Amino acid sequence: MSVSPSPVPPASLVSALRAAGCVFAEDEARVLYDTARDEAELTAMVERRAAGLPLEHVVGWAEFCGLRVAVDPGVFVPRRRTEFLARQALARTRPGATVVDLCCGTGAVAAVLAARSPGRLHAADLDPAAVRCARRNLGPLGGEVHEGDLYDPLPAALAGQVDILIANGPYVPTGDVPLLPAEARDHERLIALDGGADGLDVLRRVAARAPRWLAPGGHLFVETSERQADAALAAVRAAGLTARLVEDEELYATVVVGTARHAGPA
Ligand SMILES: C[S@@+](CC[C@H](N)C(=O)[O-])C[C@H]1O[C@@H](n2cnc3c(N)ncnc32)[C@H](O)[C@@H]1O
């Protein structure tokens, strides 16, 4: 932005953010300062941030695996932890692969795969605002974004063709939702957070129908929590996939990787 010739955010900006309770005030000041186009916009952004809006909703974007991803109001902010899921999926994605991102939110995970390993890309979400946002992020990368419940809106022709199936759906147990930070509770939709009694409702539904959509040897990637890992693995195995757990301690990330069996001899 050009409100001042100085490339460094003013100390008063950092102080205002710190006073508002922002733990990473310097980093946030830099983001706001670089994004605002003039002094008035900067002031308005600081006010919205101080009122508790997530930084990504204030500026309208999030950085995810080195990409700048558009984040519209109310749409789930892609988490740093989910970069681990994206990297796991990317490592298994061959150029030209058919990729599906269910519960796509902004489409951040799909965007990483499309940007780094272009192929055929479909994404879907139940929330119309997420679908609009994902279209902004994935349209320029050649992705098609559908609106509806899990697999329902996907083109039928994709059945049995999906090499990489990603599903980072809601997985917070209902009883834990009130314990989430206010930023999430107040500015992200309940449908993006609440995974049912044990948090695994969506995961079970995704896993149960995955074999019908995966190509032989295709992979399913689902983020879960350490606490839910055993039950999540069991759900994926119960659907007939082989399953294993991959974890990243630094990001506190837990991912279940399910794999469809190759067709046996006729
Ligand atoms: C935790 S957010 C994750 C968003 C995105 N995958 C990410 O990693 O940033 C969960 C998303 O699942 C969507 N969702 C919840 N239930 C769904 C359903 N039954 N079918 C499709 N999408 C659903 C929500 O609207 C939300 O965008």
PDB file of C-alpha atoms and ligand atoms in Angstrom:
ATOM      1  CA  MET A   1       0.000   0.000   0.000  1.00  0.00           C
ATOM      2  CA  SER A   2       1.104   3.574  -0.408  1.00  0.00           C
ATOM      3  CA  VAL A   3      -0.095   5.430   2.695  1.00  0.00           C
ATOM      4  CA  SER A   4       3.505   6.069   3.706  1.00  0.00           C
ATOM      5  CA  PRO A   5       6.874   5.797   1.982  1.00  0.00           C
ATOM      6  CA  SER A   6       8.075   3.595   4.835  1.00  0.00           C
ATOM      7  CA  PRO A   7       8.023  -0.152   4.016  1.00  0.00           C
ATOM      8  CA  VAL A   8       7.674  -0.948   7.719  1.00  0.00           C
ATOM      9  CA  PRO A   9       4.204  -0.938   9.309  1.00  0.00           C
ATOM     10  CA  PRO A  10       4.005   1.932  11.804  1.00  0.00           C
ATOM     11  CA  ALA A  11       4.523   1.027  15.450  1.00  0.00           C
ATOM     12  CA  SER A  12       1.107   2.496  16.233  1.00  0.00           C
ATOM     13  CA  LEU A  13      -0.484  -0.138  14.002  1.00  0.00           C
ATOM     14  CA  VAL A  14       1.319  -2.937  15.809  1.00  0.00           C
ATOM     15  CA  SER A  15       0.323  -1.434  19.153  1.00  0.00           C
ATOM     16  CA  ALA A  16      -3.330  -1.159  18.127  1.00  0.00           C
ATOM     17  CA  LEU A  17      -3.395  -4.814  17.117  1.00  0.00           C
ATOM     18  CA  ARG A  18      -1.599  -5.896  20.270  1.00  0.00           C
ATOM     19  CA  ALA A  19      -4.035  -3.921  22.393  1.00  0.00           C
ATOM     20  CA  ALA A  20      -6.863  -5.718  20.600  1.00  0.00           C
ATOM     21  CA  GLY A  21      -5.395  -9.054  21.715  1.00  0.00           C
ATOM     22  CA  CYS A  22      -3.668 -10.114  18.476  1.00  0.00           C
ATOM     23  CA  VAL A  23      -0.862 -12.456  19.524  1.00  0.00           C
ATOM     24  CA  PHE A  24       1.034 -12.105  16.248  1.00  0.00           C
ATOM     25  CA  ALA A  25       0.587  -8.342  16.048  1.00  0.00           C
ATOM     26  CA  GLU A  26       3.747  -7.681  13.965  1.00  0.00           C
ATOM     27  CA  ASP A  27       2.851 -10.299  11.361  1.00  0.00           C
ATOM     28  CA  GLU A  28      -0.742  -9.141  11.164  1.00  0.00           C
ATOM     29  CA  ALA A  29       0.334  -5.507  10.883  1.00  0.00           C
ATOM     30  CA  ARG A  30       2.472  -6.433   7.900  1.00  0.00           C
ATOM     31  CA  VAL A  31      -0.419  -8.254   6.190  1.00  0.00           C
ATOM     32  CA  LEU A  32      -2.871  -5.412   6.790  1.00  0.00           C
ATOM     33  CA  TYR A  33      -0.358  -2.779   5.782  1.00  0.00           C
ATOM     34  CA  ASP A  34       0.513  -4.595   2.563  1.00  0.00           C
ATOM     35  CA  THR A  35      -3.148  -5.211   1.675  1.00  0.00           C
ATOM     36  CA  ALA A  36      -4.852  -1.879   2.409  1.00  0.00           C
ATOM     37  CA  ARG A  37      -4.869   0.493  -0.550  1.00  0.00           C
ATOM     38  CA  ASP A  38      -5.040   3.689   1.483  1.00  0.00           C
ATOM     39  CA  GLU A  39      -5.158   5.050   5.020  1.00  0.00           C
ATOM     40  CA  ALA A  40      -8.955   4.891   5.251  1.00  0.00           C
ATOM     41  CA  GLU A  41      -9.020   1.248   4.217  1.00  0.00           C
ATOM     42  CA  LEU A  42      -6.256   0.436   6.677  1.00  0.00           C
ATOM     43  CA  THR A  43      -8.182   2.074   9.512  1.00  0.00           C
ATOM     44  CA  ALA A  44     -11.344   0.175   8.583  1.00  0.00           C
ATOM     45  CA  MET A  45      -9.423  -3.105   8.425  1.00  0.00           C
ATOM     46  CA  VAL A  46      -7.851  -2.568  11.833  1.00  0.00           C
ATOM     47  CA  GLU A  47     -11.269  -1.814  13.301  1.00  0.00           C
ATOM     48  CA  ARG A  48     -12.750  -5.011  11.879  1.00  0.00           C
ATOM     49  CA  ARG A  49      -9.791  -7.049  13.100  1.00  0.00           C
ATOM     50  CA  ALA A  50     -10.000  -5.456  16.560  1.00  0.00           C
ATOM     51  CA  ALA A  51     -13.700  -6.378  16.615  1.00  0.00           C
ATOM     52  CA  GLY A  52     -12.693 -10.035  16.310  1.00  0.00           C
ATOM     53  CA  LEU A  53     -13.030 -10.808  12.603  1.00  0.00           C
ATOM     54  CA  PRO A  54     -10.417 -13.352  11.453  1.00  0.00           C
ATOM     55  CA  LEU A  55      -7.511 -11.647   9.700  1.00  0.00           C
ATOM     56  CA  GLU A  56      -8.212 -13.655   6.536  1.00  0.00           C
ATOM     57  CA  HIS A  57     -11.806 -12.398   6.392  1.00  0.00           C
ATOM     58  CA  VAL A  58     -10.580  -8.835   6.908  1.00  0.00           C
ATOM     59  CA  VAL A  59      -8.088  -8.925   4.032  1.00  0.00           C
ATOM     60  CA  GLY A  60     -10.011 -11.462   1.922  1.00  0.00           C
ATOM     61  CA  TRP A  61      -7.231 -13.948   1.439  1.00  0.00           C
ATOM     62  CA  ALA A  62      -5.069 -16.544   3.192  1.00  0.00           C
ATOM     63  CA  GLU A  63      -1.668 -17.906   2.392  1.00  0.00           C
ATOM     64  CA  PHE A  64      -1.790 -21.673   1.945  1.00  0.00           C
ATOM     65  CA  CYS A  65       1.222 -23.733   0.838  1.00  0.00           C
ATOM     66  CA  GLY A  66       2.677 -20.594  -0.718  1.00  0.00           C
ATOM     67  CA  LEU A  67      -0.502 -19.760  -2.658  1.00  0.00           C
ATOM     68  CA  ARG A  68      -2.724 -16.756  -2.033  1.00  0.00           C
ATOM     69  CA  VAL A  69      -6.242 -18.168  -1.671  1.00  0.00           C
ATOM     70  CA  ALA A  70      -9.362 -15.966  -1.679  1.00  0.00           C
ATOM     71  CA  VAL A  71     -11.413 -16.286   1.539  1.00  0.00           C
ATOM     72  CA  ASP A  72     -14.922 -14.818   1.406  1.00  0.00           C
ATOM     73  CA  PRO A  73     -16.875 -13.710   4.505  1.00  0.00           C
ATOM     74  CA  GLY A  74     -18.179 -16.662   6.503  1.00  0.00           C
ATOM     75  CA  VAL A  75     -16.195 -19.248   4.550  1.00  0.00           C
ATOM     76  CA  PHE A  76     -13.929 -21.545   6.565  1.00  0.00           C
ATOM     77  CA  VAL A  77     -10.386 -20.162   6.739  1.00  0.00           C
ATOM     78  CA  PRO A  78      -7.916 -22.798   5.527  1.00  0.00           C
ATOM     79  CA  ARG A  79      -5.751 -23.795   8.473  1.00  0.00           C
ATOM     80  CA  ARG A  80      -1.980 -24.072   8.528  1.00  0.00           C
ATOM     81  CA  ARG A  81      -2.393 -27.651   9.805  1.00  0.00           C
ATOM     82  CA  THR A  82      -4.186 -28.609   6.585  1.00  0.00           C
ATOM     83  CA  GLU A  83      -1.055 -27.862   4.570  1.00  0.00           C
ATOM     84  CA  PHE A  84       0.092 -31.285   5.744  1.00  0.00           C
ATOM     85  CA  LEU A  85      -2.979 -32.906   4.160  1.00  0.00           C
ATOM     86  CA  ALA A  86      -2.313 -30.987   0.946  1.00  0.00           C
ATOM     87  CA  ARG A  87       1.329 -32.086   0.851  1.00  0.00           C
ATOM     88  CA  GLN A  88       0.385 -35.719   1.494  1.00  0.00           C
ATOM     89  CA  ALA A  89      -2.100 -35.631  -1.374  1.00  0.00           C
ATOM     90  CA  LEU A  90       0.295 -33.786  -3.646  1.00  0.00           C
ATOM     91  CA  ALA A  91       2.976 -36.432  -3.102  1.00  0.00           C
ATOM     92  CA  ARG A  92       0.569 -39.041  -4.540  1.00  0.00           C
ATOM     93  CA  THR A  93      -0.747 -36.918  -7.410  1.00  0.00           C
ATOM     94  CA  ARG A  94       0.583 -37.639 -10.876  1.00  0.00           C
ATOM     95  CA  PRO A  95       0.174 -35.052 -13.672  1.00  0.00           C
ATOM     96  CA  GLY A  96      -3.129 -35.674 -15.421  1.00  0.00           C
ATOM     97  CA  ALA A  97      -4.690 -37.295 -12.339  1.00  0.00           C
ATOM     98  CA  THR A  98      -8.398 -36.959 -11.616  1.00  0.00           C
ATOM     99  CA  VAL A  99      -8.728 -35.087  -8.315  1.00  0.00           C
ATOM    100  CA  VAL A 100     -11.895 -34.507  -6.260  1.00  0.00           C
ATOM    101  CA  ASP A 101     -12.006 -32.212  -3.209  1.00  0.00           C
ATOM    102  CA  LEU A 102     -15.187 -32.784  -1.171  1.00  0.00           C
ATOM    103  CA  CYS A 103     -16.128 -30.283   1.544  1.00  0.00           C
ATOM    104  CA  CYS A 104     -13.774 -27.980  -0.330  1.00  0.00           C
ATOM    105  CA  GLY A 105     -14.460 -24.685   1.502  1.00  0.00           C
ATOM    106  CA  THR A 106     -12.311 -22.107  -0.304  1.00  0.00           C
ATOM    107  CA  GLY A 107     -10.835 -24.927  -2.420  1.00  0.00           C
ATOM    108  CA  ALA A 108      -7.389 -24.295  -0.919  1.00  0.00           C
ATOM    109  CA  VAL A 109      -6.268 -27.936  -0.948  1.00  0.00           C
ATOM    110  CA  ALA A 110      -7.480 -28.512  -4.490  1.00  0.00           C
ATOM    111  CA  ALA A 111      -5.772 -25.292  -5.575  1.00  0.00           C
ATOM    112  CA  VAL A 112      -2.406 -26.580  -4.374  1.00  0.00           C
ATOM    113  CA  LEU A 113      -2.823 -29.806  -6.324  1.00  0.00           C
ATOM    114  CA  ALA A 114      -4.039 -28.027  -9.461  1.00  0.00           C
ATOM    115  CA  ALA A 115      -1.245 -25.463  -9.322  1.00  0.00           C
ATOM    116  CA  ARG A 116       1.525 -28.005  -8.775  1.00  0.00           C
ATOM    117  CA  SER A 117       0.238 -31.031 -10.669  1.00  0.00           C
ATOM    118  CA  PRO A 118      -2.426 -30.068 -13.225  1.00  0.00           C
ATOM    119  CA  GLY A 119      -5.039 -32.640 -14.177  1.00  0.00           C
ATOM    120  CA  ARG A 120      -8.823 -33.041 -14.067  1.00  0.00           C
ATOM    121  CA  LEU A 121     -10.238 -31.278 -11.008  1.00  0.00           C
ATOM    122  CA  HIS A 122     -13.660 -31.297  -9.380  1.00  0.00           C
ATOM    123  CA  ALA A 123     -14.612 -29.837  -5.993  1.00  0.00           C
ATOM    124  CA  ALA A 124     -17.871 -29.643  -4.062  1.00  0.00           C
ATOM    125  CA  ASP A 125     -19.367 -28.101  -0.940  1.00  0.00           C
ATOM    126  CA  LEU A 126     -22.802 -27.844   0.611  1.00  0.00           C
ATOM    127  CA  ASP A 127     -22.431 -24.154   1.488  1.00  0.00           C
ATOM    128  CA  PRO A 128     -23.264 -21.812  -1.443  1.00  0.00           C
ATOM    129  CA  ALA A 129     -20.827 -19.171  -0.135  1.00  0.00           C
ATOM    130  CA  ALA A 130     -18.006 -21.729  -0.104  1.00  0.00           C
ATOM    131  CA  VAL A 131     -18.930 -22.836  -3.629  1.00  0.00           C
ATOM    132  CA  ARG A 132     -18.762 -19.235  -4.885  1.00  0.00           C
ATOM    133  CA  CYS A 133     -15.413 -18.722  -3.171  1.00  0.00           C
ATOM    134  CA  ALA A 134     -13.987 -22.027  -4.468  1.00  0.00           C
ATOM    135  CA  ARG A 135     -15.056 -21.085  -7.995  1.00  0.00           C
ATOM    136  CA  ARG A 136     -13.001 -17.896  -7.691  1.00  0.00           C
ATOM    137  CA  ASN A 137      -9.965 -19.907  -6.580  1.00  0.00           C
ATOM    138  CA  LEU A 138     -10.314 -22.983  -8.780  1.00  0.00           C
ATOM    139  CA  GLY A 139     -11.939 -21.605 -11.932  1.00  0.00           C
ATOM    140  CA  PRO A 140      -8.687 -20.055 -13.186  1.00  0.00           C
ATOM    141  CA  LEU A 141      -6.962 -23.403 -12.530  1.00  0.00           C
ATOM    142  CA  GLY A 142      -9.485 -25.295 -14.650  1.00  0.00           C
ATOM    143  CA  GLY A 143     -11.453 -26.734 -11.719  1.00  0.00           C
ATOM    144  CA  GLU A 144     -15.221 -27.315 -11.696  1.00  0.00           C
ATOM    145  CA  VAL A 145     -16.997 -26.616  -8.409  1.00  0.00           C
ATOM    146  CA  HIS A 146     -20.356 -28.201  -7.579  1.00  0.00           C
ATOM    147  CA  GLU A 147     -22.882 -27.420  -4.844  1.00  0.00           C
ATOM    148  CA  GLY A 148     -24.457 -30.187  -2.790  1.00  0.00           C
ATOM    149  CA  ASP A 149     -24.094 -32.894  -0.185  1.00  0.00           C
ATOM    150  CA  LEU A 150     -20.781 -34.804  -0.430  1.00  0.00           C
ATOM    151  CA  TYR A 151     -20.717 -36.851  -3.664  1.00  0.00           C
ATOM    152  CA  ASP A 152     -24.289 -36.036  -4.756  1.00  0.00           C
ATOM    153  CA  PRO A 153     -23.458 -33.138  -7.096  1.00  0.00           C
ATOM    154  CA  LEU A 154     -20.480 -34.838  -8.828  1.00  0.00           C
ATOM    155  CA  PRO A 155     -20.840 -35.871 -12.475  1.00  0.00           C
ATOM    156  CA  ALA A 156     -21.791 -39.564 -12.555  1.00  0.00           C
ATOM    157  CA  ALA A 157     -19.037 -40.183 -15.104  1.00  0.00           C
ATOM    158  CA  LEU A 158     -16.424 -39.678 -12.358  1.00  0.00           C
ATOM    159  CA  ALA A 159     -17.465 -42.891 -10.593  1.00  0.00           C
ATOM    160  CA  GLY A 160     -14.535 -45.306 -10.511  1.00  0.00           C
ATOM    161  CA  GLN A 161     -12.230 -42.634 -12.012  1.00  0.00           C
ATOM    162  CA  VAL A 162     -10.967 -40.624  -9.046  1.00  0.00           C
ATOM    163  CA  ASP A 163      -7.243 -40.981  -8.383  1.00  0.00           C
ATOM    164  CA  ILE A 164      -7.081 -38.519  -5.480  1.00  0.00           C
ATOM    165  CA  LEU A 165     -10.087 -37.922  -3.230  1.00  0.00           C
ATOM    166  CA  ILE A 166      -9.689 -35.279  -0.537  1.00  0.00           C
ATOM    167  CA  ALA A 167     -12.268 -34.664   2.150  1.00  0.00           C
ATOM    168  CA  ASN A 168     -11.446 -32.222   4.903  1.00  0.00           C
ATOM    169  CA  GLY A 169     -14.939 -31.965   6.295  1.00  0.00           C
ATOM    170  CA  PRO A 170     -16.079 -30.785   9.729  1.00  0.00           C
ATOM    171  CA  TYR A 171     -14.701 -33.000  12.493  1.00  0.00           C
ATOM    172  CA  VAL A 172     -15.167 -31.146  15.778  1.00  0.00           C
ATOM    173  CA  PRO A 173     -17.399 -33.164  18.145  1.00  0.00           C
ATOM    174  CA  THR A 174     -20.623 -31.248  18.756  1.00  0.00           C
ATOM    175  CA  GLY A 175     -19.875 -30.918  22.468  1.00  0.00           C
ATOM    176  CA  ASP A 176     -16.504 -29.285  21.734  1.00  0.00           C
ATOM    177  CA  VAL A 177     -17.830 -26.595  19.387  1.00  0.00           C
ATOM    178  CA  PRO A 178     -18.471 -24.125  22.268  1.00  0.00           C
ATOM    179  CA  LEU A 179     -14.806 -24.534  23.238  1.00  0.00           C
ATOM    180  CA  LEU A 180     -13.522 -23.311  19.860  1.00  0.00           C
ATOM    181  CA  PRO A 181     -11.988 -19.821  19.635  1.00  0.00           C
ATOM    182  CA  ALA A 182     -14.573 -17.086  19.150  1.00  0.00           C
ATOM    183  CA  GLU A 183     -13.094 -16.300  15.726  1.00  0.00           C
ATOM    184  CA  ALA A 184     -14.256 -19.703  14.510  1.00  0.00           C
ATOM    185  CA  ARG A 185     -17.562 -19.836  16.400  1.00  0.00           C
ATOM    186  CA  ASP A 186     -18.630 -16.347  15.414  1.00  0.00           C
ATOM    187  CA  HIS A 187     -17.326 -16.080  11.858  1.00  0.00           C
ATOM    188  CA  GLU A 188     -17.345 -19.591  10.392  1.00  0.00           C
ATOM    189  CA  ARG A 189     -20.517 -21.563   9.787  1.00  0.00           C
ATOM    190  CA  LEU A 190     -21.515 -24.334  12.164  1.00  0.00           C
ATOM    191  CA  ILE A 191     -21.764 -26.680   9.186  1.00  0.00           C
ATOM    192  CA  ALA A 192     -18.025 -26.157   8.623  1.00  0.00           C
ATOM    193  CA  LEU A 193     -17.131 -27.100  12.195  1.00  0.00           C
ATOM    194  CA  ASP A 194     -19.624 -29.523  13.727  1.00  0.00           C
ATOM    195  CA  GLY A 195     -18.848 -33.147  12.906  1.00  0.00           C
ATOM    196  CA  GLY A 196     -21.583 -34.704  15.054  1.00  0.00           C
ATOM    197  CA  ALA A 197     -21.445 -36.508  18.391  1.00  0.00           C
ATOM    198  CA  ASP A 198     -17.930 -37.928  17.999  1.00  0.00           C
ATOM    199  CA  GLY A 199     -16.889 -35.630  15.131  1.00  0.00           C
ATOM    200  CA  LEU A 200     -16.815 -38.453  12.612  1.00  0.00           C
ATOM    201  CA  ASP A 201     -20.268 -38.241  10.990  1.00  0.00           C
ATOM    202  CA  VAL A 202     -19.023 -36.738   7.727  1.00  0.00           C
ATOM    203  CA  LEU A 203     -15.895 -38.891   7.621  1.00  0.00           C
ATOM    204  CA  ARG A 204     -17.982 -42.074   7.913  1.00  0.00           C
ATOM    205  CA  ARG A 205     -20.281 -40.978   5.096  1.00  0.00           C
ATOM    206  CA  VAL A 206     -17.323 -40.005   2.916  1.00  0.00           C
ATOM    207  CA  ALA A 207     -15.557 -43.316   3.572  1.00  0.00           C
ATOM    208  CA  ALA A 208     -18.647 -45.461   2.991  1.00  0.00           C
ATOM    209  CA  ARG A 209     -19.109 -44.170  -0.561  1.00  0.00           C
ATOM    210  CA  ALA A 210     -15.422 -43.719  -1.462  1.00  0.00           C
ATOM    211  CA  PRO A 211     -14.938 -47.172  -3.079  1.00  0.00           C
ATOM    212  CA  ARG A 212     -17.610 -46.375  -5.651  1.00  0.00           C
ATOM    213  CA  TRP A 213     -15.777 -43.207  -6.770  1.00  0.00           C
ATOM    214  CA  LEU A 214     -12.100 -44.150  -6.455  1.00  0.00           C
ATOM    215  CA  ALA A 215     -10.155 -45.600  -9.368  1.00  0.00           C
ATOM    216  CA  PRO A 216      -8.364 -48.881  -8.582  1.00  0.00           C
ATOM    217  CA  GLY A 217      -5.375 -47.913  -6.417  1.00  0.00           C
ATOM    218  CA  GLY A 218      -6.813 -44.413  -5.895  1.00  0.00           C
ATOM    219  CA  HIS A 219      -6.338 -42.649  -2.576  1.00  0.00           C
ATOM    220  CA  LEU A 220      -8.608 -40.971  -0.049  1.00  0.00           C
ATOM    221  CA  PHE A 221      -7.131 -38.266   2.221  1.00  0.00           C
ATOM    222  CA  VAL A 222      -9.049 -37.198   5.325  1.00  0.00           C
ATOM    223  CA  GLU A 223      -7.874 -34.888   8.102  1.00  0.00           C
ATOM    224  CA  THR A 224      -8.831 -35.922  11.611  1.00  0.00           C
ATOM    225  CA  SER A 225      -7.539 -35.427  15.149  1.00  0.00           C
ATOM    226  CA  GLU A 226      -5.150 -37.573  17.162  1.00  0.00           C
ATOM    227  CA  ARG A 227      -8.021 -38.407  19.504  1.00  0.00           C
ATOM    228  CA  GLN A 228     -10.237 -39.594  16.648  1.00  0.00           C
ATOM    229  CA  ALA A 229      -7.518 -41.400  14.710  1.00  0.00           C
ATOM    230  CA  ASP A 230      -8.364 -44.993  15.676  1.00  0.00           C
ATOM    231  CA  ALA A 231     -12.072 -44.589  14.979  1.00  0.00           C
ATOM    232  CA  ALA A 232     -11.335 -42.775  11.719  1.00  0.00           C
ATOM    233  CA  LEU A 233      -9.016 -45.577  10.572  1.00  0.00           C
ATOM    234  CA  ALA A 234     -11.664 -48.152  11.485  1.00  0.00           C
ATOM    235  CA  ALA A 235     -14.315 -46.278   9.470  1.00  0.00           C
ATOM    236  CA  VAL A 236     -12.117 -46.165   6.374  1.00  0.00           C
ATOM    237  CA  ARG A 237     -11.235 -49.862   6.699  1.00  0.00           C
ATOM    238  CA  ALA A 238     -14.866 -50.772   7.263  1.00  0.00           C
ATOM    239  CA  ALA A 239     -15.610 -49.216   3.871  1.00  0.00           C
ATOM    240  CA  GLY A 240     -13.212 -51.712   2.258  1.00  0.00           C
ATOM    241  CA  LEU A 241     -10.156 -49.488   1.755  1.00  0.00           C
ATOM    242  CA  THR A 242      -6.725 -50.168   3.178  1.00  0.00           C
ATOM    243  CA  ALA A 243      -5.875 -47.356   5.581  1.00  0.00           C
ATOM    244  CA  ARG A 244      -2.907 -45.873   7.365  1.00  0.00           C
ATOM    245  CA  LEU A 245      -2.206 -42.843   9.489  1.00  0.00           C
ATOM    246  CA  VAL A 246       0.298 -40.082   8.742  1.00  0.00           C
ATOM    247  CA  GLU A 247       1.079 -37.386  11.289  1.00  0.00           C
ATOM    248  CA  ASP A 248       3.018 -34.153  11.619  1.00  0.00           C
ATOM    249  CA  GLU A 249       3.870 -33.252  15.187  1.00  0.00           C
ATOM    250  CA  GLU A 250       4.910 -29.691  14.400  1.00  0.00           C
ATOM    251  CA  LEU A 251       1.580 -28.840  12.734  1.00  0.00           C
ATOM    252  CA  TYR A 252      -0.345 -31.136  15.085  1.00  0.00           C
ATOM    253  CA  ALA A 253      -1.855 -32.691  11.976  1.00  0.00           C
ATOM    254  CA  THR A 254      -3.314 -36.180  11.589  1.00  0.00           C
ATOM    255  CA  VAL A 255      -4.387 -37.577   8.231  1.00  0.00           C
ATOM    256  CA  VAL A 256      -5.944 -40.898   7.299  1.00  0.00           C
ATOM    257  CA  VAL A 257      -4.884 -42.193   3.904  1.00  0.00           C
ATOM    258  CA  GLY A 258      -7.228 -44.804   2.460  1.00  0.00           C
ATOM    259  CA  THR A 259      -6.381 -46.724  -0.685  1.00  0.00           C
ATOM    260  CA  ALA A 260      -8.737 -48.602  -2.999  1.00  0.00           C
ATOM    261  CA  ARG A 261      -7.686 -52.110  -3.874  1.00  0.00           C
ATOM    262  CA  HIS A 262      -6.584 -52.883  -7.397  1.00  0.00           C
ATOM    263  CA  ALA A 263      -9.084 -55.066  -9.200  1.00  0.00           C
ATOM    264  CA  GLY A 264      -8.208 -58.725  -8.742  1.00  0.00           C
ATOM    265  CA  PRO A 265      -8.164 -61.322 -11.534  1.00  0.00           C
ATOM    266  CA  ALA A 266     -11.574 -61.878 -13.167  1.00  0.00           C
TER     267      ALA A 266
HETATM  268  C1  LIG B   1     -13.577 -27.786   8.085  1.00  0.00           C
HETATM  269  S1  LIG B   1     -14.205 -26.972   6.644  1.00  0.00           S
HETATM  270  C2  LIG B   1     -12.859 -27.362   5.528  1.00  0.00           C
HETATM  271  C3  LIG B   1     -12.843 -26.624   4.261  1.00  0.00           C
HETATM  272  C4  LIG B   1     -11.682 -26.983   3.338  1.00  0.00           C
HETATM  273  N1  LIG B   1     -11.713 -28.383   2.995  1.00  0.00           N
HETATM  274  C5  LIG B   1     -10.362 -26.652   4.003  1.00  0.00           C
HETATM  275  O1  LIG B   1      -9.603 -27.557   4.329  1.00  0.00           O
HETATM  276  O2  LIG B   1     -10.086 -25.460   4.167  1.00  0.00           O
HETATM  277  C6  LIG B   1     -15.504 -28.095   6.195  1.00  0.00           C
HETATM  278  C7  LIG B   1     -16.265 -27.757   4.917  1.00  0.00           C
HETATM  279  O3  LIG B   1     -17.204 -28.841   4.702  1.00  0.00           O
HETATM  280  C8  LIG B   1     -18.407 -28.310   4.190  1.00  0.00           C
HETATM  281  N2  LIG B   1     -19.449 -29.320   4.466  1.00  0.00           N
HETATM  282  C9  LIG B   1     -19.978 -29.687   5.645  1.00  0.00           C
HETATM  283  N3  LIG B   1     -20.867 -30.692   5.497  1.00  0.00           N
HETATM  284  C10 LIG B   1     -20.896 -30.963   4.161  1.00  0.00           C
HETATM  285  C11 LIG B   1     -21.632 -31.891   3.357  1.00  0.00           C
HETATM  286  N4  LIG B   1     -22.503 -32.742   3.908  1.00  0.00           N
HETATM  287  N5  LIG B   1     -21.418 -31.908   2.028  1.00  0.00           N
HETATM  288  C12 LIG B   1     -20.542 -31.027   1.465  1.00  0.00           C
HETATM  289  N6  LIG B   1     -19.819 -30.114   2.154  1.00  0.00           N
HETATM  290  C13 LIG B   1     -20.002 -30.091   3.495  1.00  0.00           C
HETATM  291  C14 LIG B   1     -18.564 -26.991   4.912  1.00  0.00           C
HETATM  292  O4  LIG B   1     -19.441 -26.132   4.235  1.00  0.00           O
HETATM  293  C15 LIG B   1     -17.105 -26.507   4.951  1.00  0.00           C
HETATM  294  O5  LIG B   1     -16.816 -25.702   3.822  1.00  0.00           O
END
